[in-house]
Coordinates of C-alpha atoms in Angstrom, one line a residue:
X1 CA -26.1 22.2 15.6
X2 CA -26.1 22.4 11.8
X3 CA -24.8 24.6 9.0
X4 CA -27.4 27.2 9.9
X5 CA -25.8 27.7 13.3
X6 CA -22.6 29.0 11.7
X7 CA -24.1 32.5 10.9
X8 CA -25.6 32.7 14.3
X9 CA -22.3 31.9 15.9
X10 CA -20.5 34.5 13.7
X11 CA -23.1 37.1 14.8
X12 CA -22.7 36.3 18.4
X13 CA -18.9 36.3 18.3
X14 CA -18.9 39.6 16.4
X15 CA -21.2 41.2 19.0
X16 CA -19.1 39.9 21.8
X17 CA -15.9 41.3 20.3
X18 CA -17.5 44.7 19.7
X19 CA -18.4 44.9 23.4
X20 CA -14.9 43.7 24.3
X21 CA -13.3 46.4 22.1
X22 CA -15.7 49.0 23.5
X23 CA -14.9 48.1 27.1
X24 CA -11.2 48.0 26.3
X25 CA -11.3 51.6 25.0
X26 CA -13.6 52.8 27.8
X27 CA -11.6 51.3 30.6
X28 CA -8.2 51.9 29.0
X29 CA -7.6 48.1 29.0
X30 CA -8.2 47.5 32.7
X31 CA -11.6 46.6 34.2
X32 CA -13.3 43.7 36.0
X33 CA -15.6 43.3 33.0
X34 CA -12.7 42.7 30.7
X35 CA -11.5 39.9 33.1
X36 CA -14.9 38.3 32.8
X37 CA -15.0 38.6 29.0
X38 CA -11.5 37.1 28.8
X39 CA -12.8 34.1 30.7
X40 CA -16.1 33.9 28.8
X41 CA -14.5 34.0 25.3
X42 CA -12.6 30.6 25.3
X43 CA -15.5 29.1 27.3
X44 CA -18.0 30.3 24.7
X45 CA -15.8 28.8 21.9
X46 CA -15.7 25.5 23.8
X47 CA -19.5 25.5 24.1
X48 CA -19.8 25.8 20.3
X49 CA -17.1 23.2 19.6
X50 CA -18.1 20.3 21.9
X51 CA -21.3 19.4 20.0
X52 CA -19.4 19.4 16.7
X53 CA -16.7 17.0 17.7
X54 CA -18.8 13.9 17.1
X55 CA -19.6 15.1 13.6
X56 CA -15.9 15.7 12.6
X57 CA -14.2 12.9 10.6
X58 CA -12.4 10.4 12.8
X59 CA -9.0 11.1 11.4
X60 CA -9.3 14.8 12.3
X61 CA -10.9 14.4 15.7
X62 CA -7.7 14.3 17.6
X63 CA -6.7 17.7 16.4
X64 CA -10.0 19.3 17.5
X65 CA -9.9 17.5 20.9
X66 CA -6.4 19.0 21.5
X67 CA -7.7 22.4 20.5
X68 CA -10.6 22.1 22.9
X69 CA -8.2 21.2 25.7
X70 CA -6.0 24.3 24.9
X71 CA -9.1 26.4 25.2
X72 CA -9.8 24.8 28.6
X73 CA -6.3 25.7 29.7
X74 CA -6.9 29.3 28.4
X75 CA -10.2 29.5 30.5
X76 CA -8.4 28.2 33.6
X77 CA -5.5 30.6 33.2
X78 CA -7.7 33.6 32.7
X79 CA -9.7 32.6 35.7
X80 CA -6.6 32.3 37.9
X81 CA -5.3 35.6 36.6
X82 CA -8.6 37.3 37.5
X83 CA -8.8 35.6 40.9
X84 CA -5.5 37.1 42.0
X85 CA -7.3 40.5 41.8
X86 CA -10.8 39.5 42.8
X87 CA -10.3 37.0 45.6
X88 CA -6.7 37.1 46.8
X89 CA -6.2 40.8 46.0
X90 CA -2.5 40.3 45.9
X91 CA 0.1 41.4 43.3
X92 CA 0.5 38.8 40.6
X93 CA 3.9 37.0 41.1
X94 CA 6.5 36.9 38.3
X95 CA 5.7 33.2 37.7
X96 CA 2.2 32.3 38.6
X97 CA 0.0 29.2 38.1
X98 CA -1.7 31.1 35.2
X99 CA 1.7 31.5 33.5
X100 CA 2.3 27.8 33.7
X101 CA -1.1 27.1 32.2
X102 CA -0.5 29.5 29.4
X103 CA 2.9 27.9 28.7
X104 CA 1.2 24.5 28.7
X105 CA -1.4 25.9 26.3
X106 CA 1.4 27.1 23.9
X107 CA 3.1 23.7 24.0
X108 CA -0.2 21.9 23.4
X109 CA -1.0 24.2 20.5
X110 CA 2.3 23.1 18.9
X111 CA 1.3 19.4 19.5
X112 CA -2.1 20.1 17.9
X113 CA -0.6 21.8 14.9
X114 CA 1.8 18.8 14.4
X115 CA -1.4 16.7 13.8
X116 CA -2.0 18.8 10.6
X117 CA 1.2 17.8 8.9
X118 CA 1.4 14.1 9.6
X119 CA 1.0 13.3 5.9
X120 CA 1.5 14.9 2.5
X121 CA 3.4 14.0 -0.6
X122 CA 5.8 16.9 -0.2
X123 CA 6.2 16.9 3.5
X124 CA 9.9 16.2 3.8
X125 CA 10.9 18.9 1.2
X126 CA 8.5 21.4 2.8
X127 CA 10.1 20.7 6.2
X128 CA 13.5 21.6 4.9
X129 CA 12.1 24.7 3.2
X130 CA 10.3 25.9 6.4
X131 CA 13.2 25.0 8.6
X132 CA 15.6 27.3 6.7
X133 CA 13.2 30.1 7.2
X134 CA 12.7 29.2 10.8
X135 CA 16.4 29.3 11.5
X136 CA 16.7 32.7 9.9
X137 CA 13.9 34.1 12.0
X138 CA 15.4 32.6 15.1
X139 CA 18.7 34.3 14.2
X140 CA 17.0 37.6 13.7
X141 CA 15.0 37.2 17.0
X142 CA 18.1 36.2 18.9
X143 CA 20.4 38.9 17.7
X144 CA 18.1 41.8 17.7
X145 CA 15.3 41.0 20.2
X146 CA 16.1 38.2 22.7
X147 CA 19.8 38.8 23.3
X148 CA 19.5 42.6 23.8
X149 CA 16.4 42.2 26.0
X150 CA 18.1 39.8 28.4
X151 CA 21.6 41.5 28.5
X152 CA 21.5 41.8 32.3
X153 CA 20.2 38.2 32.7
X154 CA 23.2 36.8 30.9
X155 CA 25.6 38.5 33.3
X156 CA 23.5 38.1 36.5
X157 CA 22.1 34.7 35.8
X158 CA 18.8 33.5 34.4
X159 CA 16.1 32.8 37.0
X160 CA 13.1 30.6 36.5
X161 CA 10.7 33.3 35.4
X162 CA 13.1 34.6 32.7
X163 CA 13.6 31.0 31.4
X164 CA 9.8 30.5 31.3
X165 CA 9.3 33.7 29.4
X166 CA 12.0 32.7 26.9
X167 CA 10.0 29.6 26.1
X168 CA 7.2 31.6 24.6
X169 CA 9.1 32.9 21.5
X170 CA 10.4 29.3 21.0
X171 CA 6.9 27.9 21.0
X172 CA 5.7 30.7 18.7
X173 CA 8.6 30.0 16.3
X174 CA 7.6 26.3 16.3
X175 CA 4.0 27.1 15.6
X176 CA 5.0 29.4 12.8
X177 CA 7.3 26.7 11.4
X178 CA 4.5 24.1 11.4
X179 CA 2.0 26.6 10.0
X180 CA 4.3 27.2 7.1
X181 CA 4.6 23.5 6.4
X182 CA 0.8 23.1 6.6
X183 CA 0.0 26.0 4.4
X184 CA 2.6 25.0 1.7
X185 CA 1.6 21.3 1.8
X186 CA -0.5 20.4 -1.2
X187 CA -2.2 17.5 0.7
X188 CA -5.0 19.4 2.5
X189 CA -7.9 17.5 4.0
X190 CA -9.7 20.4 5.6
X191 CA -12.2 22.6 3.9
X192 CA -11.1 25.9 2.6
X193 CA -13.1 27.9 5.1
X194 CA -11.8 25.8 8.0
X195 CA -8.2 26.2 6.8
X196 CA -8.6 30.0 6.6
X197 CA -10.0 30.2 10.2
X198 CA -7.3 27.9 11.5
X199 CA -4.5 30.0 9.9
X200 CA -6.1 33.2 11.3
X201 CA -6.4 31.7 14.8
X202 CA -2.8 30.5 15.0
X203 CA -1.4 33.8 13.6
X204 CA -3.4 35.7 16.2
X205 CA -2.1 33.4 19.0
X206 CA 1.5 33.9 17.7
X207 CA 1.0 37.7 17.4
X208 CA -0.5 38.0 20.8
X209 CA 2.2 35.9 22.5
X210 CA 4.9 37.7 20.7
X211 CA 3.5 41.2 21.5
X212 CA 3.0 40.3 25.2
X213 CA 6.5 38.9 25.5
X214 CA 8.1 41.8 23.7
X215 CA 6.2 44.7 25.2
X216 CA 4.9 43.5 28.5
X217 CA 7.6 41.1 29.7
X218 CA 10.6 42.8 28.3
X219 CA 9.7 46.5 28.0
X220 CA 7.2 46.3 30.9
X221 CA 4.5 48.3 29.2
X222 CA 1.1 48.2 30.7
X223 CA -0.8 47.1 27.6
X224 CA -1.8 43.5 28.3
X225 CA -5.5 44.5 28.4
X226 CA -5.3 45.6 24.8
X227 CA -3.8 42.2 23.7
X228 CA -6.7 40.1 25.2
X229 CA -8.7 40.6 22.0
X230 CA -6.0 38.6 20.0
X231 CA -6.8 35.5 22.1
X232 CA -10.6 36.1 22.0
X233 CA -10.6 36.4 18.2
X234 CA -8.3 33.4 18.0
X235 CA -10.6 31.2 20.1
X236 CA -13.7 32.3 18.1
X237 CA -11.8 31.6 14.8
X238 CA -11.0 28.0 16.0
X239 CA -14.7 27.5 16.9
X240 CA -15.8 28.7 13.5
X241 CA -13.2 26.4 11.9
X242 CA -14.5 23.4 13.8
X243 CA -18.1 24.2 12.9
X244 CA -17.2 24.5 9.2
X245 CA -15.3 21.2 9.3
X246 CA -18.2 19.4 11.0
X247 CA -21.0 20.8 8.9
X248 CA -19.4 21.1 5.5
X249 CA -20.7 18.0 3.7
X250 CA -18.6 18.6 0.6
X251 CA -15.3 16.9 0.2
X252 CA -12.5 19.3 1.1
X253 CA -10.4 18.1 -1.8
X254 CA -13.1 19.1 -4.3
X255 CA -12.9 22.7 -3.2
X256 CA -9.3 22.9 -4.5
X257 CA -8.4 24.7 -7.7
X258 CA -7.0 22.3 -10.3
X259 CA -3.8 24.4 -10.5
X260 CA -2.1 26.4 -7.9
X261 CA -1.8 30.2 -8.3
X262 CA 1.5 31.2 -9.9
X263 CA 2.3 33.7 -7.1
X264 CA 1.7 31.0 -4.5
X265 CA 4.0 28.7 -6.4
X266 CA 6.7 31.4 -6.4
X267 CA 6.3 31.9 -2.6
X268 CA 6.3 28.1 -2.1
X269 CA 9.6 27.5 -3.8
X270 CA 11.2 30.7 -2.6
X271 CA 10.8 30.1 1.1
X272 CA 14.3 28.5 1.7
X273 CA 16.0 31.2 -0.4
X274 CA 14.3 33.9 1.7
X275 CA 15.9 32.5 4.8
X276 CA 19.2 32.5 3.1
X277 CA 18.9 36.1 2.1
X278 CA 17.9 37.2 5.6
X279 CA 20.9 35.5 7.2
X280 CA 23.3 36.7 4.5
X281 CA 22.0 40.3 5.0
X282 CA 22.8 40.0 8.7
X283 CA 26.3 38.8 8.0
X284 CA 26.9 41.9 5.9
X285 CA 26.0 43.9 9.0
X286 CA 27.9 41.8 11.5
X287 CA 30.2 39.6 9.6
X288 CA 32.4 38.5 12.6
X289 CA 29.6 36.9 14.6
X290 CA 30.3 33.1 14.5
X291 CA 26.8 32.2 15.6
X292 CA 25.3 33.8 12.5
X293 CA 28.0 32.2 10.3
X294 CA 27.1 28.8 11.6
X295 CA 23.4 29.5 11.0
X296 CA 24.2 30.5 7.4
X297 CA 26.1 27.2 7.0
X298 CA 23.2 25.3 8.4
X299 CA 20.8 27.0 6.0
X300 CA 23.0 26.3 3.0
X301 CA 23.1 22.6 4.0
X302 CA 19.3 22.6 4.3
X303 CA 19.0 24.1 0.8
X304 CA 21.3 21.5 -0.6
X305 CA 19.2 18.7 1.0
X306 CA 16.1 20.4 -0.3
X307 CA 17.4 20.5 -3.8
X308 CA 18.4 16.8 -3.6
X309 CA 14.9 15.9 -2.3
X310 CA 13.3 18.1 -5.0
X311 CA 15.2 16.4 -7.8
X312 CA 14.6 13.0 -6.3
X313 CA 10.9 13.8 -6.2
X314 CA 10.9 15.1 -9.7
X315 CA 12.7 11.9 -10.9
X316 CA 10.0 9.8 -9.1
X317 CA 7.3 11.8 -10.8
X318 CA 9.0 11.4 -14.2
X319 CA 9.2 7.7 -13.8
X320 CA 5.6 7.5 -12.6
X321 CA 4.5 9.6 -15.6
X322 CA 6.5 7.4 -18.0
X323 CA 4.9 4.3 -16.5
X324 CA 1.4 5.9 -16.7
X325 CA 2.0 6.9 -20.3
X326 CA 3.2 3.4 -21.2
X327 CA 0.3 1.8 -19.5
X328 CA -2.1 4.2 -21.2
X329 CA -0.6 3.5 -24.6
X330 CA -0.8 -0.2 -23.9
X331 CA -4.4 0.0 -22.9
X332 CA -5.3 2.0 -26.0
X333 CA -3.6 -0.4 -28.4
X334 CA -4.4 -3.8 -26.8
X335 CA -7.5 -5.8 -26.0
X336 CA -8.5 -5.5 -22.4
X337 CA -9.4 -9.2 -22.0
X338 CA -6.6 -11.1 -23.8
X339 CA -3.8 -8.5 -24.0
X340 CA -3.4 -9.0 -27.7
X341 CA -3.6 -6.1 -30.2
X342 CA -7.1 -4.7 -30.7
X343 CA -8.8 -4.1 -34.0
X344 CA -7.7 -0.5 -34.4
X345 CA -4.0 -1.4 -33.8
X346 CA -4.3 -4.4 -36.0
X347 CA -5.5 -2.3 -38.9
X348 CA -2.7 0.2 -38.4
X349 CA -0.1 -2.5 -38.2
X350 CA -1.4 -4.2 -41.4
X351 CA -1.3 -0.8 -43.3
X352 CA 2.3 -0.3 -42.2
X353 CA 3.3 -3.8 -43.1
X354 CA 1.8 -3.5 -46.6
X355 CA 3.6 -0.2 -47.2
X356 CA 6.9 -1.8 -46.2
X357 CA 6.2 -4.9 -48.3
X358 CA 5.4 -2.6 -51.3
X359 CA 8.9 -1.0 -51.0
X360 CA 10.8 -4.3 -50.4
X361 CA 8.8 -6.5 -52.9
X362 CA 8.0 -9.1 -50.2
X363 CA 4.7 -10.7 -49.1
X364 CA 2.4 -10.1 -46.2
X365 CA 0.0 -12.8 -44.9
X366 CA -3.2 -12.2 -43.0
X367 CA -4.9 -15.1 -41.1
X368 CA -8.4 -14.6 -39.9
X369 CA -9.9 -17.2 -37.5
X370 CA -12.5 -17.8 -34.9
X371 CA -13.4 -20.6 -32.5
X372 CA -15.8 -23.4 -33.6
X373 CA -18.4 -24.3 -31.0
X374 CA -17.6 -21.2 -28.9
X375 CA -21.3 -20.0 -28.7
X376 CA -22.4 -23.3 -26.9
X377 CA -19.7 -22.7 -24.3
X378 CA -21.1 -19.2 -23.5
X379 CA -24.7 -20.4 -23.6
X380 CA -24.1 -23.4 -21.3
X381 CA -21.5 -22.3 -18.9
X382 CA -21.9 -18.5 -18.9
X383 CA -19.8 -15.5 -20.0
X384 CA -17.2 -16.0 -17.3
X385 CA -16.3 -19.4 -18.7
X386 CA -16.2 -17.9 -22.2
X387 CA -13.9 -15.1 -21.1
X388 CA -11.5 -17.5 -19.4
X389 CA -11.5 -19.6 -22.6
X390 CA -10.6 -16.6 -24.7
X391 CA -7.7 -15.8 -22.4
X392 CA -6.5 -19.4 -22.6
X393 CA -6.6 -19.2 -26.4
X394 CA -4.5 -16.0 -26.3
X395 CA -2.0 -17.7 -24.1
X396 CA -1.6 -20.5 -26.6
X397 CA -1.2 -18.0 -29.4
X398 CA 1.7 -16.4 -27.6
X399 CA 3.4 -19.7 -27.4
X400 CA 3.2 -19.9 -31.2
X401 CA 4.6 -16.4 -31.6
X402 CA 7.3 -16.2 -34.3
X403 CA 9.5 -13.4 -35.6
X404 CA 7.6 -10.9 -37.7
X405 CA 4.2 -12.4 -36.6
X406 CA 1.7 -10.3 -34.8
X407 CA -1.6 -11.7 -33.2
X408 CA -4.7 -9.6 -32.5
X409 CA -8.2 -10.1 -31.1
X410 CA -10.7 -8.3 -33.4
X411 CA -13.7 -8.9 -31.2
X412 CA -15.8 -11.7 -29.7
X413 CA -14.1 -15.0 -30.6
X414 CA -12.5 -13.5 -33.7
X415 CA -8.7 -13.5 -34.0
X416 CA -6.2 -12.5 -36.7
X417 CA -2.5 -12.5 -37.3
X418 CA -0.1 -10.6 -39.6
X419 CA 3.0 -12.3 -40.9
X420 CA 5.6 -10.0 -42.5
X421 CA 8.3 -11.4 -44.9
X422 CA 5.8 -14.2 -45.5
X423 CA 5.9 -17.2 -47.8
X424 CA 3.0 -19.4 -48.7
X425 CA 4.8 -22.4 -47.0
X426 CA 5.6 -20.6 -43.8
X427 CA 2.2 -19.1 -43.3
X428 CA 0.6 -22.5 -44.1
X429 CA 2.7 -24.2 -41.6
X430 CA 1.9 -21.6 -38.9
X431 CA -1.8 -21.8 -39.6
X432 CA -1.8 -25.6 -39.3
X433 CA 0.1 -25.3 -36.0
X434 CA -2.6 -22.8 -34.7
X435 CA -5.5 -25.1 -35.8
X436 CA -3.8 -28.1 -34.1
X437 CA -2.9 -26.2 -30.9
X438 CA -6.3 -24.6 -30.4
X439 CA -8.1 -27.9 -30.9
X440 CA -6.6 -29.4 -27.8
X441 CA -8.8 -29.6 -24.7
X442 CA -8.9 -26.7 -22.2
X443 CA -9.1 -26.9 -18.4
X444 CA -11.2 -23.9 -17.3
X445 CA -11.7 -24.0 -13.5
X446 CA -13.6 -27.3 -13.0
X447 CA -14.6 -27.6 -16.7
X448 CA -13.0 -29.4 -19.6
X449 CA -13.9 -27.6 -22.8
X450 CA -13.3 -28.5 -26.4
X451 CA -13.2 -26.1 -29.3
X452 CA -11.4 -25.9 -32.6
X453 CA -10.5 -23.1 -35.0
X454 CA -11.2 -22.5 -38.7
X455 CA -8.5 -20.3 -40.4
X456 CA -8.6 -18.3 -43.6
X457 CA -5.4 -17.0 -45.2
X458 CA -4.9 -14.2 -47.7
X459 CA -1.6 -13.0 -49.1
X460 CA -0.4 -9.6 -50.3
X461 CA 0.0 -9.0 -53.2
X462 CA -1.1 -12.4 -54.5
X463 CA -4.7 -12.1 -53.4
X464 CA -5.2 -8.3 -52.9
X465 CA -3.3 -5.1 -52.6
X466 CA -5.5 -3.3 -50.1
X467 CA -5.7 -4.1 -46.4
X468 CA -9.5 -4.1 -46.4
X469 CA -9.6 -6.6 -49.3
X470 CA -7.1 -8.8 -47.6
X471 CA -9.2 -9.1 -44.5
X472 CA -12.4 -9.7 -46.5
X473 CA -10.7 -12.5 -48.5
X474 CA -9.2 -14.1 -45.3
X475 CA -12.7 -13.9 -43.7
X476 CA -14.2 -15.6 -46.7
X477 CA -11.6 -18.3 -46.7
X478 CA -12.3 -18.9 -43.0
X479 CA -15.9 -19.7 -43.8
X480 CA -14.7 -22.0 -46.6
X481 CA -12.7 -23.9 -43.9
X482 CA -15.8 -24.1 -41.7
X483 CA -17.8 -25.6 -44.6
X484 CA -15.1 -28.3 -44.9
X485 CA -15.5 -29.3 -41.3
X486 CA -13.4 -26.8 -39.5
X487 CA -10.1 -27.3 -37.5
X488 CA -8.1 -26.5 -40.7
X489 CA -6.6 -23.6 -42.7
X490 CA -7.8 -22.6 -46.2
X491 CA -6.1 -20.1 -48.5
X492 CA -8.2 -17.6 -50.3
X493 CA -8.7 -18.5 -54.0
X494 CA -6.5 -16.8 -56.6
X495 CA -8.1 -13.6 -57.9
X496 CA -8.8 -13.3 -61.6
X497 CA -5.9 -11.5 -63.3
X498 CA -3.7 -12.1 -60.2

């Protein structure tokens, strides 16, 4: 099967459901054909899903295998339920084998849904959010549905069938709880179409189970035939979700909008407070019920935990943002190979130093130097050896770092430094130390390399008043040092009228 099979499956499922609805209305929800269709629906979904399992990503395959197994249980349960009329022709007992299979299916659906929320950056905070809403829904269900429905059972004793029936709303509440977490979780690995079908399927299963428990089990209304369509549509929705996940070649994450909708954000952050409002409203009606008061206390504790998690998460994000900004600024201002200032930052620093020197009446020195005999190293040993040599040079320059001295790599094997509050003697001493230090041999991997450095020096305001002129004069002085044999520092000549 491929992506073209999805429309065919959708048409087939639609036709099947139309016939099922027609037969449901014609027979008033009770016919042998409906029994057959209830068995065929999950079996048909399985038939479409099985060929798709091997095409689903390995990390998602467990979820879909569990879903297939739940549909197998659904098929068996429907078959046993029909067999009681067709083969045995006996009244269905209060607790039949089919009921056990359906209960196992509900439990397995909860386990399958748990596979969806194993990860996610906001998982723990979303769990507290959803749990507060779950508690409020359980309180409402207990006080206004379950407790009144089983009033006689509390006094006469709860038998096995009643206990089993009470497990359905618990399983449905757990499914709704996990569904909330998954929908609100920003880490979604499934495609948008698959997510939509999964949500639809589980909501239909929850609605069908709840309606069956409330109207058939409790109120004993003969409407189960009308509820079968919920499970048929749910099974087909799961099949379509699996087909989308297996045949959608695009990355699910690429389908996401860059920003979440504002309404969705309001719902996402308002979930715990909705639960608080529900339970508070119930207390206004029945303020003496200790069970509801304890539930309210539990929700308040959850909200406090949620707020702590929220602020801790925000603090982590803030620290990560600050670290990222610092790293970005460092990368923008520094040379990627040596970690020294790059040319742009060097020029900005020089302009700022000259402006400060102009106000204080002090001097600024610029040294411009490169490596003698660097090109033969690159030519003979390759660019890797050359890069390692440049990094070793930068390390030696850091050792020579002084107060008010800034080193930079301008490009290639060209380096420079700025000395603030400079004097001719101090900059001359530092330049000589650089020439001597850089001329010592280098051990690069298995190689022993020898280079030296020629250094040109220019002073503000003695040689020039502009940063560009200072650099040009220092560059010219460097070439004078090279002509004198290298491995030395030369000051720029005094300018006429200086």
